[in-house]
């Protein structure tokens, strides 16, 4: 046989993925995507809370601030915070400073949960 043959030293292993590694990384990616889908609403609500705080802080007096925040909270579907949760204090330069802090719990499996702590303020 005069053709070129492969010698044992010249054989290289395939560089592809095995089925097991594809399933493993696919499962990790799936868990990460599901977790992200459950976390993103917490941060979108927090962004709405910050926008509502800034808009309400411009109203002037504490009662008007609370009413404005309640209107914005109803329009933006904010359920974690209400006007009762706002801390409003007098600031000499800016009028009133409005602050809110709250926590959200994301149950994962059995007794394992994630705790998110949010805090925002507006002059």
PDB file of N, CA, C and O in Angstrom, residues 27-61:
ATOM      1  N   UNK A  27     -28.068  23.671  30.962  1.00  0.00           N
ATOM      2  CA  UNK A  27     -28.817  23.754  32.220  1.00  0.00           C
ATOM      3  C   UNK A  27     -28.406  24.994  33.009  1.00  0.00           C
ATOM      4  O   UNK A  27     -29.269  25.692  33.572  1.00  0.00           O
ATOM      5  N   UNK A  28     -27.130  25.304  33.051  1.00  0.00           N
ATOM      6  CA  UNK A  28     -26.672  26.501  33.769  1.00  0.00           C
ATOM      7  C   UNK A  28     -27.219  27.761  33.106  1.00  0.00           C
ATOM      8  O   UNK A  28     -27.687  28.677  33.776  1.00  0.00           O
ATOM      9  N   UNK A  29     -27.189  27.810  31.780  1.00  0.00           N
ATOM     10  CA  UNK A  29     -27.732  28.961  31.062  1.00  0.00           C
ATOM     11  C   UNK A  29     -29.238  29.082  31.295  1.00  0.00           C
ATOM     12  O   UNK A  29     -29.763  30.188  31.480  1.00  0.00           O
ATOM     13  N   UNK A  30     -29.948  27.962  31.319  1.00  0.00           N
ATOM     14  CA  UNK A  30     -31.389  27.987  31.573  1.00  0.00           C
ATOM     15  C   UNK A  30     -31.718  28.522  32.958  1.00  0.00           C
ATOM     16  O   UNK A  30     -32.626  29.345  33.114  1.00  0.00           O
ATOM     17  N   UNK A  31     -30.992  28.080  33.963  1.00  0.00           N
ATOM     18  CA  UNK A  31     -31.209  28.572  35.331  1.00  0.00           C
ATOM     19  C   UNK A  31     -30.911  30.064  35.401  1.00  0.00           C
ATOM     20  O   UNK A  31     -31.655  30.830  36.035  1.00  0.00           O
ATOM     21  N   UNK A  32     -29.837  30.507  34.757  1.00  0.00           N
ATOM     22  CA  UNK A  32     -29.486  31.934  34.773  1.00  0.00           C
ATOM     23  C   UNK A  32     -30.569  32.767  34.092  1.00  0.00           C
ATOM     24  O   UNK A  32     -30.927  33.847  34.579  1.00  0.00           O
ATOM     25  N   UNK A  33     -31.117  32.281  32.998  1.00  0.00           N
ATOM     26  CA  UNK A  33     -32.163  33.022  32.290  1.00  0.00           C
ATOM     27  C   UNK A  33     -33.435  33.091  33.128  1.00  0.00           C
ATOM     28  O   UNK A  33     -34.061  34.154  33.231  1.00  0.00           O
ATOM     29  N   UNK A  34     -33.813  31.996  33.746  1.00  0.00           N
ATOM     30  CA  UNK A  34     -35.011  31.995  34.592  1.00  0.00           C
ATOM     31  C   UNK A  34     -34.827  32.923  35.783  1.00  0.00           C
ATOM     32  O   UNK A  34     -35.734  33.692  36.142  1.00  0.00           O
ATOM     33  N   UNK A  35     -33.660  32.896  36.403  1.00  0.00           N
ATOM     34  CA  UNK A  35     -33.381  33.774  37.537  1.00  0.00           C
ATOM     35  C   UNK A  35     -33.425  35.239  37.113  1.00  0.00           C
ATOM     36  O   UNK A  35     -34.006  36.081  37.811  1.00  0.00           O
ATOM     37  N   UNK A  36     -32.850  35.552  35.964  1.00  0.00           N
ATOM     38  CA  UNK A  36     -32.878  36.928  35.460  1.00  0.00           C
ATOM     39  C   UNK A  36     -34.313  37.379  35.187  1.00  0.00           C
ATOM     40  O   UNK A  36     -34.673  38.526  35.486  1.00  0.00           O
ATOM     41  N   UNK A  37     -35.130  36.475  34.651  1.00  0.00           N
ATOM     42  CA  UNK A  37     -36.522  36.833  34.366  1.00  0.00           C
ATOM     43  C   UNK A  37     -37.302  37.119  35.651  1.00  0.00           C
ATOM     44  O   UNK A  37     -38.270  37.877  35.634  1.00  0.00           O
ATOM     45  N   UNK A  38     -36.905  36.520  36.755  1.00  0.00           N
ATOM     46  CA  UNK A  38     -37.593  36.764  38.016  1.00  0.00           C
ATOM     47  C   UNK A  38     -37.040  37.979  38.745  1.00  0.00           C
ATOM     48  O   UNK A  38     -37.726  38.568  39.588  1.00  0.00           O
ATOM     49  N   UNK A  39     -35.795  38.392  38.462  1.00  0.00           N
ATOM     50  CA  UNK A  39     -35.162  39.524  39.138  1.00  0.00           C
ATOM     51  C   UNK A  39     -35.454  40.848  38.442  1.00  0.00           C
ATOM     52  O   UNK A  39     -35.622  41.876  39.103  1.00  0.00           O
ATOM     53  N   UNK A  40     -35.513  40.854  37.127  1.00  0.00           N
ATOM     54  CA  UNK A  40     -35.678  42.088  36.358  1.00  0.00           C
ATOM     55  C   UNK A  40     -36.899  42.902  36.806  1.00  0.00           C
ATOM     56  O   UNK A  40     -36.799  44.132  36.925  1.00  0.00           O
ATOM     57  N   UNK A  41     -38.058  42.319  37.105  1.00  0.00           N
ATOM     58  CA  UNK A  41     -39.189  43.139  37.554  1.00  0.00           C
ATOM     59  C   UNK A  41     -38.908  43.923  38.844  1.00  0.00           C
ATOM     60  O   UNK A  41     -39.437  45.021  39.025  1.00  0.00           O
ATOM     61  N   UNK A  42     -38.069  43.405  39.732  1.00  0.00           N
ATOM     62  CA  UNK A  42     -37.715  44.138  40.948  1.00  0.00           C
ATOM     63  C   UNK A  42     -37.000  45.433  40.596  1.00  0.00           C
ATOM     64  O   UNK A  42     -37.265  46.489  41.180  1.00  0.00           O
ATOM     65  N   UNK A  43     -36.081  45.364  39.645  1.00  0.00           N
ATOM     66  CA  UNK A  43     -35.319  46.549  39.274  1.00  0.00           C
ATOM     67  C   UNK A  43     -36.120  47.520  38.418  1.00  0.00           C
ATOM     68  O   UNK A  43     -35.921  48.724  38.504  1.00  0.00           O
ATOM     69  N   UNK A  44     -37.044  47.029  37.612  1.00  0.00           N
ATOM     70  CA  UNK A  44     -37.887  47.952  36.852  1.00  0.00           C
ATOM     71  C   UNK A  44     -38.839  48.685  37.792  1.00  0.00           C
ATOM     72  O   UNK A  44     -39.104  49.870  37.596  1.00  0.00           O
ATOM     73  N   UNK A  45     -39.332  47.991  38.817  1.00  0.00           N
ATOM     74  CA  UNK A  45     -40.180  48.669  39.794  1.00  0.00           C
ATOM     75  C   UNK A  45     -39.368  49.698  40.579  1.00  0.00           C
ATOM     76  O   UNK A  45     -39.851  50.793  40.858  1.00  0.00           O
ATOM     77  N   UNK A  46     -38.121  49.380  40.922  1.00  0.00           N
ATOM     78  CA  UNK A  46     -37.279  50.326  41.637  1.00  0.00           C
ATOM     79  C   UNK A  46     -37.028  51.577  40.793  1.00  0.00           C
ATOM     80  O   UNK A  46     -37.038  52.694  41.304  1.00  0.00           O
ATOM     81  N   UNK A  47     -36.816  51.407  39.496  1.00  0.00           N
ATOM     82  CA  UNK A  47     -36.642  52.559  38.611  1.00  0.00           C
ATOM     83  C   UNK A  47     -37.910  53.419  38.589  1.00  0.00           C
ATOM     84  O   UNK A  47     -37.834  54.653  38.592  1.00  0.00           O
ATOM     85  N   UNK A  48     -39.063  52.788  38.609  1.00  0.00           N
ATOM     86  CA  UNK A  48     -40.326  53.534  38.658  1.00  0.00           C
ATOM     87  C   UNK A  48     -40.469  54.262  39.997  1.00  0.00           C
ATOM     88  O   UNK A  48     -40.968  55.394  40.043  1.00  0.00           O
ATOM     89  N   UNK A  49     -40.034  53.641  41.083  1.00  0.00           N
ATOM     90  CA  UNK A  49     -40.079  54.297  42.398  1.00  0.00           C
ATOM     91  C   UNK A  49     -39.191  55.533  42.382  1.00  0.00           C
ATOM     92  O   UNK A  49     -39.588  56.601  42.881  1.00  0.00           O
ATOM     93  N   UNK A  50     -38.001  55.435  41.819  1.00  0.00           N
ATOM     94  CA  UNK A  50     -37.106  56.596  41.768  1.00  0.00           C
ATOM     95  C   UNK A  50     -37.704  57.722  40.939  1.00  0.00           C
ATOM     96  O   UNK A  50     -37.642  58.889  41.334  1.00  0.00           O
ATOM     97  N   UNK A  51     -38.307  57.380  39.800  1.00  0.00           N
ATOM     98  CA  UNK A  51     -38.949  58.407  38.973  1.00  0.00           C
ATOM     99  C   UNK A  51     -40.101  59.069  39.715  1.00  0.00           C
ATOM    100  O   UNK A  51     -40.271  60.288  39.669  1.00  0.00           O
ATOM    101  N   UNK A  52     -40.890  58.272  40.418  1.00  0.00           N
ATOM    102  CA  UNK A  52     -42.017  58.822  41.170  1.00  0.00           C
ATOM    103  C   UNK A  52     -41.530  59.705  42.313  1.00  0.00           C
ATOM    104  O   UNK A  52     -42.151  60.733  42.615  1.00  0.00           O
ATOM    105  N   UNK A  53     -40.428  59.329  42.960  1.00  0.00           N
ATOM    106  CA  UNK A  53     -39.875  60.158  44.040  1.00  0.00           C
ATOM    107  C   UNK A  53     -39.433  61.513  43.520  1.00  0.00           C
ATOM    108  O   UNK A  53     -39.710  62.543  44.143  1.00  0.00           O
ATOM    109  N   UNK A  54     -38.729  61.519  42.407  1.00  0.00           N
ATOM    110  CA  UNK A  54     -38.243  62.778  41.837  1.00  0.00           C
ATOM    111  C   UNK A  54     -39.413  63.676  41.453  1.00  0.00           C
ATOM    112  O   UNK A  54     -39.423  64.878  41.734  1.00  0.00           O
ATOM    113  N   UNK A  55     -40.427  63.089  40.832  1.00  0.00           N
ATOM    114  CA  UNK A  55     -41.600  63.880  40.435  1.00  0.00           C
ATOM    115  C   UNK A  55     -42.363  64.383  41.654  1.00  0.00           C
ATOM    116  O   UNK A  55     -42.815  65.533  41.683  1.00  0.00           O
ATOM    117  N   UNK A  56     -42.497  63.552  42.668  1.00  0.00           N
ATOM    118  CA  UNK A  56     -43.258  63.948  43.863  1.00  0.00           C
ATOM    119  C   UNK A  56     -42.504  64.976  44.690  1.00  0.00           C
ATOM    120  O   UNK A  56     -43.120  65.863  45.307  1.00  0.00           O
ATOM    121  N   UNK A  57     -41.185  64.891  44.735  1.00  0.00           N
ATOM    122  CA  UNK A  57     -40.399  65.827  45.546  1.00  0.00           C
ATOM    123  C   UNK A  57     -40.534  67.258  45.056  1.00  0.00           C
ATOM    124  O   UNK A  57     -40.355  68.204  45.822  1.00  0.00           O
ATOM    125  N   UNK A  58     -40.878  67.443  43.801  1.00  0.00           N
ATOM    126  CA  UNK A  58     -41.029  68.782  43.243  1.00  0.00           C
ATOM    127  C   UNK A  58     -42.345  69.441  43.649  1.00  0.00           C
ATOM    128  O   UNK A  58     -42.555  70.616  43.355  1.00  0.00           O
ATOM    129  N   UNK A  59     -43.215  68.723  44.317  1.00  0.00           N
ATOM    130  CA  UNK A  59     -44.549  69.243  44.653  1.00  0.00           C
ATOM    131  C   UNK A  59     -44.529  70.288  45.768  1.00  0.00           C
ATOM    132  O   UNK A  59     -45.422  71.103  45.844  1.00  0.00           O
ATOM    133  N   UNK A  60     -43.592  70.224  46.672  1.00  0.00           N
ATOM    134  CA  UNK A  60     -43.522  71.254  47.722  1.00  0.00           C
ATOM    135  C   UNK A  60     -43.773  70.725  49.114  1.00  0.00           C
ATOM    136  O   UNK A  60     -42.862  70.274  49.789  1.00  0.00           O
ATOM    137  N   UNK A  61     -44.982  70.766  49.581  1.00  0.00           N
ATOM    138  CA  UNK A  61     -45.336  70.388  50.953  1.00  0.00           C
ATOM    139  C   UNK A  61     -45.482  68.869  51.099  1.00  0.00           C
ATOM    140  O   UNK A  61     -45.817  68.182  50.139  1.00  0.00           O
TER     141      UNK A  61
END
